[in-house]
mmCIF file of C-alpha atoms in Angstrom:
data_model
loop_
_atom_site.group_PDB
_atom_site.id
_atom_site.type_symbol
_atom_site.label_atom_id
_atom_site.label_comp_id
_atom_site.label_asym_id
_atom_site.label_seq_id
_atom_site.Cartn_x
_atom_site.Cartn_y
_atom_site.Cartn_z
ATOM 1 C CA MET A 1 66.844 -151.994 195.838
ATOM 2 C CA THR A 2 69.418 -151.570 198.832
ATOM 3 C CA GLN A 3 68.558 -152.774 202.370
ATOM 4 C CA ASP A 4 67.520 -149.687 204.792
ATOM 5 C CA ALA A 5 70.382 -148.444 206.622
ATOM 6 C CA SER A 6 68.896 -146.136 209.035
ATOM 7 C CA SER A 7 68.903 -148.691 211.873
ATOM 8 C CA PRO A 8 71.736 -151.468 210.459
ATOM 9 C CA ARG A 9 70.990 -154.734 212.644
ATOM 10 C CA THR A 10 74.243 -156.350 214.297
ATOM 11 C CA ASP A 11 75.883 -158.196 217.121
ATOM 12 C CA ALA A 12 78.611 -157.701 219.692
ATOM 13 C CA LEU A 13 81.384 -159.674 218.198
ATOM 14 C CA ALA A 14 80.534 -158.411 214.737
ATOM 15 C CA GLN A 15 80.781 -154.934 216.289
ATOM 16 C CA ASP A 16 83.966 -155.822 217.922
ATOM 17 C CA PHE A 17 86.060 -157.342 215.057
ATOM 18 C CA VAL A 18 85.369 -154.098 213.357
ATOM 19 C CA ALA A 19 86.496 -152.048 216.035
ATOM 20 C CA PHE A 20 89.435 -154.416 216.318
ATOM 21 C CA ALA A 21 90.172 -153.860 212.701
ATOM 22 C CA VAL A 22 90.064 -150.169 212.648
ATOM 23 C CA ASP A 23 92.336 -150.540 215.485
ATOM 24 C CA ALA A 24 94.817 -152.897 213.907
ATOM 25 C CA GLY A 25 95.089 -150.805 210.437
ATOM 26 C CA VAL A 26 92.937 -153.402 208.427
ATOM 27 C CA LEU A 27 90.172 -151.595 208.276
ATOM 28 C CA ARG A 28 90.713 -147.877 206.744
ATOM 29 C CA PHE A 29 88.823 -144.851 205.553
ATOM 30 C CA GLY A 30 89.325 -142.666 202.635
ATOM 31 C CA GLU A 31 89.144 -143.269 198.679
ATOM 32 C CA PHE A 32 90.309 -146.543 197.144
ATOM 33 C CA LYS A 33 89.775 -148.620 193.858
ATOM 34 C CA THR A 34 88.457 -151.566 194.154
ATOM 35 C CA LYS A 35 89.090 -154.740 191.867
ATOM 36 C CA ALA A 36 86.115 -153.752 189.920
ATOM 37 C CA GLY A 37 87.342 -150.705 189.471
ATOM 38 C CA ARG A 38 84.629 -148.749 191.830
ATOM 39 C CA LEU A 39 85.889 -145.796 194.089
ATOM 40 C CA SER A 40 85.176 -147.767 197.429
ATOM 41 C CA PRO A 41 85.090 -145.402 200.987
ATOM 42 C CA TYR A 42 86.458 -147.772 202.833
ATOM 43 C CA PHE A 43 89.413 -150.649 202.450
ATOM 44 C CA PHE A 44 89.706 -154.130 204.506
ATOM 45 C CA ASN A 45 92.849 -155.375 203.682
ATOM 46 C CA ALA A 46 93.734 -159.024 205.993
ATOM 47 C CA GLY A 47 97.260 -159.007 205.115
ATOM 48 C CA LEU A 48 97.786 -156.428 207.514
ATOM 49 C CA PHE A 49 96.870 -159.188 210.683
ATOM 50 C CA ASP A 50 100.346 -159.209 210.178
ATOM 51 C CA ASP A 51 101.393 -160.239 213.912
ATOM 52 C CA GLY A 52 101.175 -162.925 216.499
ATOM 53 C CA ALA A 53 98.885 -161.098 218.129
ATOM 54 C CA LYS A 54 96.582 -159.946 215.585
ATOM 55 C CA LEU A 55 96.382 -163.021 214.194
ATOM 56 C CA GLY A 56 95.960 -164.695 216.974
ATOM 57 C CA ARG A 57 92.680 -162.394 218.024
ATOM 58 C CA LEU A 58 91.668 -162.746 214.270
ATOM 59 C CA ALA A 59 91.252 -166.426 214.750
ATOM 60 C CA GLN A 60 89.105 -165.791 217.808
ATOM 61 C CA PHE A 61 86.841 -164.067 215.962
ATOM 62 C CA TYR A 62 86.312 -166.702 213.364
ATOM 63 C CA ALA A 63 86.041 -169.718 215.545
ATOM 64 C CA GLN A 64 83.605 -167.997 217.641
ATOM 65 C CA ARG A 65 81.656 -167.075 214.823
ATOM 66 C CA LEU A 66 81.590 -170.703 213.177
ATOM 67 C CA LEU A 67 80.916 -172.044 216.812
ATOM 68 C CA ALA A 68 77.836 -169.924 216.990
ATOM 69 C CA SER A 69 76.798 -170.263 213.297
ATOM 70 C CA GLY A 70 76.197 -174.570 213.883
ATOM 71 C CA LEU A 71 77.500 -175.001 210.521
ATOM 72 C CA GLU A 72 78.976 -178.574 210.615
ATOM 73 C CA PHE A 73 82.415 -179.404 209.461
ATOM 74 C CA ASP A 74 84.901 -181.890 209.371
ATOM 75 C CA MET A 75 88.069 -179.992 208.676
ATOM 76 C CA LEU A 76 88.960 -176.668 207.098
ATOM 77 C CA PHE A 77 90.694 -175.822 203.527
ATOM 78 C CA GLY A 78 92.850 -173.042 202.957
ATOM 79 C CA PRO A 79 93.144 -171.538 199.312
ATOM 80 C CA ALA A 80 96.640 -170.092 198.660
ATOM 81 C CA TYR A 81 97.577 -168.012 199.782
ATOM 82 C CA LYS A 82 95.710 -166.100 202.512
ATOM 83 C CA GLY A 83 93.457 -168.993 203.190
ATOM 84 C CA ILE A 84 97.007 -171.091 204.315
ATOM 85 C CA THR A 85 97.462 -168.937 207.346
ATOM 86 C CA LEU A 86 93.572 -168.646 208.293
ATOM 87 C CA ALA A 87 92.813 -172.539 207.950
ATOM 88 C CA ALA A 88 96.086 -172.932 210.228
ATOM 89 C CA ALA A 89 95.554 -170.172 212.695
ATOM 90 C CA VAL A 90 91.699 -170.696 212.901
ATOM 91 C CA SER A 91 91.892 -174.661 213.515
ATOM 92 C CA ILE A 92 94.733 -174.228 216.773
ATOM 93 C CA GLU A 93 91.866 -171.638 217.916
ATOM 94 C CA LEU A 94 89.159 -174.287 217.185
ATOM 95 C CA ALA A 95 91.195 -176.895 218.938
ATOM 96 C CA ARG A 96 91.467 -174.571 221.814
ATOM 97 C CA LEU A 97 87.899 -174.591 222.174
ATOM 98 C CA GLY A 98 87.157 -177.848 222.493
ATOM 99 C CA LYS A 99 86.617 -178.850 218.549
ATOM 100 C CA ASN A 100 89.532 -180.076 216.758
ATOM 101 C CA VAL A 101 89.403 -180.517 213.116
ATOM 102 C CA PRO A 102 92.349 -181.107 210.586
ATOM 103 C CA TYR A 103 93.184 -178.575 207.895
ATOM 104 C CA ALA A 104 94.473 -178.805 204.211
ATOM 105 C CA TYR A 105 95.729 -176.123 201.512
ATOM 106 C CA ASN A 106 96.912 -175.784 198.151
ATOM 107 C CA ARG A 107 99.728 -174.792 196.263
ATOM 108 C CA LYS A 108 99.587 -172.855 193.393
ATOM 109 C CA GLU A 109 101.785 -174.548 191.172
ATOM 110 C CA ALA A 110 101.871 -178.927 191.601
ATOM 111 C CA LYS A 111 105.046 -180.145 193.250
ATOM 112 C CA ASP A 112 106.659 -183.181 191.340
ATOM 113 C CA HIS A 113 108.751 -184.301 194.202
ATOM 114 C CA GLY A 114 108.592 -185.468 197.289
ATOM 115 C CA GLU A 115 104.331 -185.961 198.369
ATOM 116 C CA GLY A 116 104.071 -183.589 194.776
ATOM 117 C CA GLY A 117 100.320 -182.598 193.923
ATOM 118 C CA THR A 118 99.005 -179.251 194.853
ATOM 119 C CA LEU A 119 97.197 -180.380 198.220
ATOM 120 C CA VAL A 120 99.312 -180.033 201.375
ATOM 121 C CA GLY A 121 97.975 -181.180 204.921
ATOM 122 C CA ALA A 122 95.506 -183.541 206.319
ATOM 123 C CA PRO A 123 93.997 -185.723 203.817
ATOM 124 C CA VAL A 124 90.683 -183.827 201.830
ATOM 125 C CA GLN A 125 87.790 -185.867 203.443
ATOM 126 C CA GLY A 126 84.535 -185.208 204.792
ATOM 127 C CA ARG A 127 82.568 -182.096 204.915
ATOM 128 C CA VAL A 128 84.875 -179.832 203.961
ATOM 129 C CA LEU A 129 84.895 -175.564 205.168
ATOM 130 C CA ILE A 130 86.552 -173.029 202.901
ATOM 131 C CA ILE A 131 87.689 -170.378 204.848
ATOM 132 C CA ASP A 132 89.327 -166.782 203.020
ATOM 133 C CA ASP A 133 89.148 -163.176 204.084
ATOM 134 C CA VAL A 134 86.691 -161.855 201.426
ATOM 135 C CA ILE A 135 84.761 -163.070 198.420
ATOM 136 C CA SER A 136 85.116 -160.351 195.638
ATOM 137 C CA ALA A 137 84.195 -162.543 192.528
ATOM 138 C CA GLY A 138 83.529 -166.111 193.810
ATOM 139 C CA THR A 139 86.852 -167.632 191.749
ATOM 140 C CA SER A 140 88.534 -168.824 194.799
ATOM 141 C CA VAL A 141 85.777 -170.541 195.931
ATOM 142 C CA ARG A 142 84.991 -172.676 192.755
ATOM 143 C CA GLU A 143 88.116 -173.119 192.437
ATOM 144 C CA SER A 144 88.453 -174.835 196.212
ATOM 145 C CA ILE A 145 85.402 -176.487 195.093
ATOM 146 C CA SER A 146 86.430 -178.379 192.492
ATOM 147 C CA MET A 147 90.001 -179.434 193.940
ATOM 148 C CA ILE A 148 87.896 -180.582 197.000
ATOM 149 C CA GLN A 149 85.474 -182.694 194.971
ATOM 150 C CA ALA A 150 87.745 -183.691 192.795
ATOM 151 C CA ALA A 151 89.940 -185.406 196.245
ATOM 152 C CA GLY A 152 86.650 -186.645 197.039
ATOM 153 C CA ALA A 153 85.215 -184.647 199.347
ATOM 154 C CA THR A 154 82.417 -182.225 200.281
ATOM 155 C CA PRO A 155 82.482 -178.458 200.467
ATOM 156 C CA CYS A 156 79.903 -177.975 202.714
ATOM 157 C CA GLY A 157 80.642 -174.255 203.174
ATOM 158 C CA VAL A 158 83.037 -170.796 202.880
ATOM 159 C CA THR A 159 83.597 -168.321 206.357
ATOM 160 C CA ILE A 160 84.890 -165.013 205.781
ATOM 161 C CA ALA A 161 86.037 -161.955 207.629
ATOM 162 C CA LEU A 162 84.291 -159.578 206.098
ATOM 163 C CA ASP A 163 81.148 -159.684 203.797
ATOM 164 C CA ARG A 164 80.976 -156.017 201.472
ATOM 165 C CA GLN A 165 77.587 -156.970 201.049
ATOM 166 C CA GLU A 166 77.802 -154.783 197.203
ATOM 167 C CA LYS A 167 76.681 -156.083 193.637
ATOM 168 C CA ALA A 168 79.224 -158.139 192.324
ATOM 169 C CA SER A 169 81.198 -156.858 188.708
ATOM 170 C CA GLU A 170 80.819 -159.277 185.384
ATOM 171 C CA ASN A 171 82.322 -157.953 182.677
ATOM 172 C CA GLY A 172 82.298 -154.748 183.730
ATOM 173 C CA VAL A 173 78.426 -154.436 184.105
ATOM 174 C CA ASP A 174 77.166 -154.719 187.637
ATOM 175 C CA ALA A 175 75.629 -157.974 188.857
ATOM 176 C CA PRO A 176 71.847 -157.495 190.721
ATOM 177 C CA HIS A 177 73.695 -160.260 193.535
ATOM 178 C CA SER A 178 76.886 -159.808 195.288
ATOM 179 C CA ALA A 179 79.537 -162.744 195.083
ATOM 180 C CA VAL A 180 78.511 -163.479 198.381
ATOM 181 C CA GLN A 181 74.880 -164.017 197.116
ATOM 182 C CA PHE A 182 76.246 -165.790 193.949
ATOM 183 C CA VAL A 183 78.073 -168.304 196.470
ATOM 184 C CA GLN A 184 75.183 -168.800 198.456
ATOM 185 C CA ARG A 185 72.266 -169.259 195.734
ATOM 186 C CA GLU A 186 74.712 -170.611 192.786
ATOM 187 C CA LEU A 187 77.545 -173.259 194.032
ATOM 188 C CA GLY A 188 74.614 -173.813 197.042
ATOM 189 C CA LEU A 189 76.986 -173.221 199.762
ATOM 190 C CA SER A 190 76.075 -171.678 202.957
ATOM 191 C CA VAL A 191 78.518 -168.279 203.876
ATOM 192 C CA VAL A 192 79.477 -167.320 207.291
ATOM 193 C CA ALA A 193 81.182 -164.195 207.800
ATOM 194 C CA ILE A 194 82.585 -162.287 211.102
ATOM 195 C CA ALA A 195 81.015 -159.296 209.881
ATOM 196 C CA THR A 196 79.155 -157.581 207.296
ATOM 197 C CA LEU A 197 78.843 -153.802 205.733
ATOM 198 C CA THR A 198 75.531 -153.324 208.040
ATOM 199 C CA ASP A 199 77.982 -154.013 210.798
ATOM 200 C CA LEU A 200 80.407 -151.288 209.984
ATOM 201 C CA LEU A 201 77.528 -149.064 209.059
ATOM 202 C CA ALA A 202 76.245 -149.962 212.915
ATOM 203 C CA TYR A 203 79.752 -149.180 214.212
ATOM 204 C CA LEU A 204 80.051 -145.614 212.207
ATOM 205 C CA GLN A 205 77.216 -144.571 213.571
ATOM 206 C CA GLY A 206 78.079 -144.877 217.455
ATOM 207 C CA GLN A 207 80.790 -143.374 216.719
ATOM 208 C CA SER A 208 81.479 -140.029 218.992
ATOM 209 C CA ASP A 209 85.066 -139.921 216.896
ATOM 210 C CA PRO A 210 84.536 -137.672 214.055
ATOM 211 C CA ARG A 211 87.650 -138.851 212.547
ATOM 212 C CA LEU A 212 85.710 -141.967 212.059
ATOM 213 C CA SER A 213 82.015 -140.700 212.392
ATOM 214 C CA SER A 214 82.656 -138.300 209.431
ATOM 215 C CA SER A 215 83.162 -141.557 206.906
ATOM 216 C CA LEU A 216 79.650 -142.688 207.594
ATOM 217 C CA PRO A 217 78.329 -140.262 204.414
ATOM 218 C CA ALA A 218 80.630 -141.758 202.310
ATOM 219 C CA VAL A 219 79.851 -144.993 203.119
ATOM 220 C CA GLN A 220 76.062 -144.983 203.257
ATOM 221 C CA ALA A 221 76.145 -143.652 199.702
ATOM 222 C CA TYR A 222 78.215 -146.344 198.700
ATOM 223 C CA ARG A 223 76.178 -148.829 199.878
ATOM 224 C CA GLU A 224 73.015 -146.945 198.553
ATOM 225 C CA ARG A 225 74.615 -146.819 195.254
ATOM 226 C CA TYR A 226 76.237 -150.825 194.979
ATOM 227 C CA GLY A 227 74.769 -152.268 198.002
ATOM 228 C CA VAL A 228 72.491 -155.605 197.787
ATOM 229 C CA CYS A 229 69.356 -156.615 199.396
ATOM 230 C CA THR A 230 70.163 -158.691 202.213
#
């Protein structure tokens, strides 16, 4: 069963973010193959927030959503690789807004000289918020949880840019839950997303530009086939 998309619930911050992602060329429409082998009518590539202006604006969206969420955290942790840039940028924006928190990130390979180890940045301690672009399978989150707990700290949540709200794929089989729901229900972490597929549908429904509105049926059909109840 999927959520009724005829009148999707959304908010101004999410709508502004979707519009920004489309304008920046980060959110595109067409036909794209996902890691799960599905043909998706849209593609979100956070790696294309690739200049100072776009990265700074992205950080504003993360920071505003986090502060509005009420989630309590003491520091940010960015899993390599995309999470590294996100943790740094969002910590700067949070400080600008009056919440100055440290951040850390991991290396893919341990360093055997200098400070050594796999963790870089501030000491990992207290309530640690993991930051990434999306949650595809939850693998990165599980790895981050292990590193945070090994350091003696407590993972308290995950923040992402976009929640695709679609069924996870496990060994090639569609699961009844999404990767985000797995993190929430099985790993016990809160997930704060700037926007969701529901918000994307609302954005397309409000478009007068036929280049965008023409993508609505395909996105709705994808949601009907792969969407999860939220």
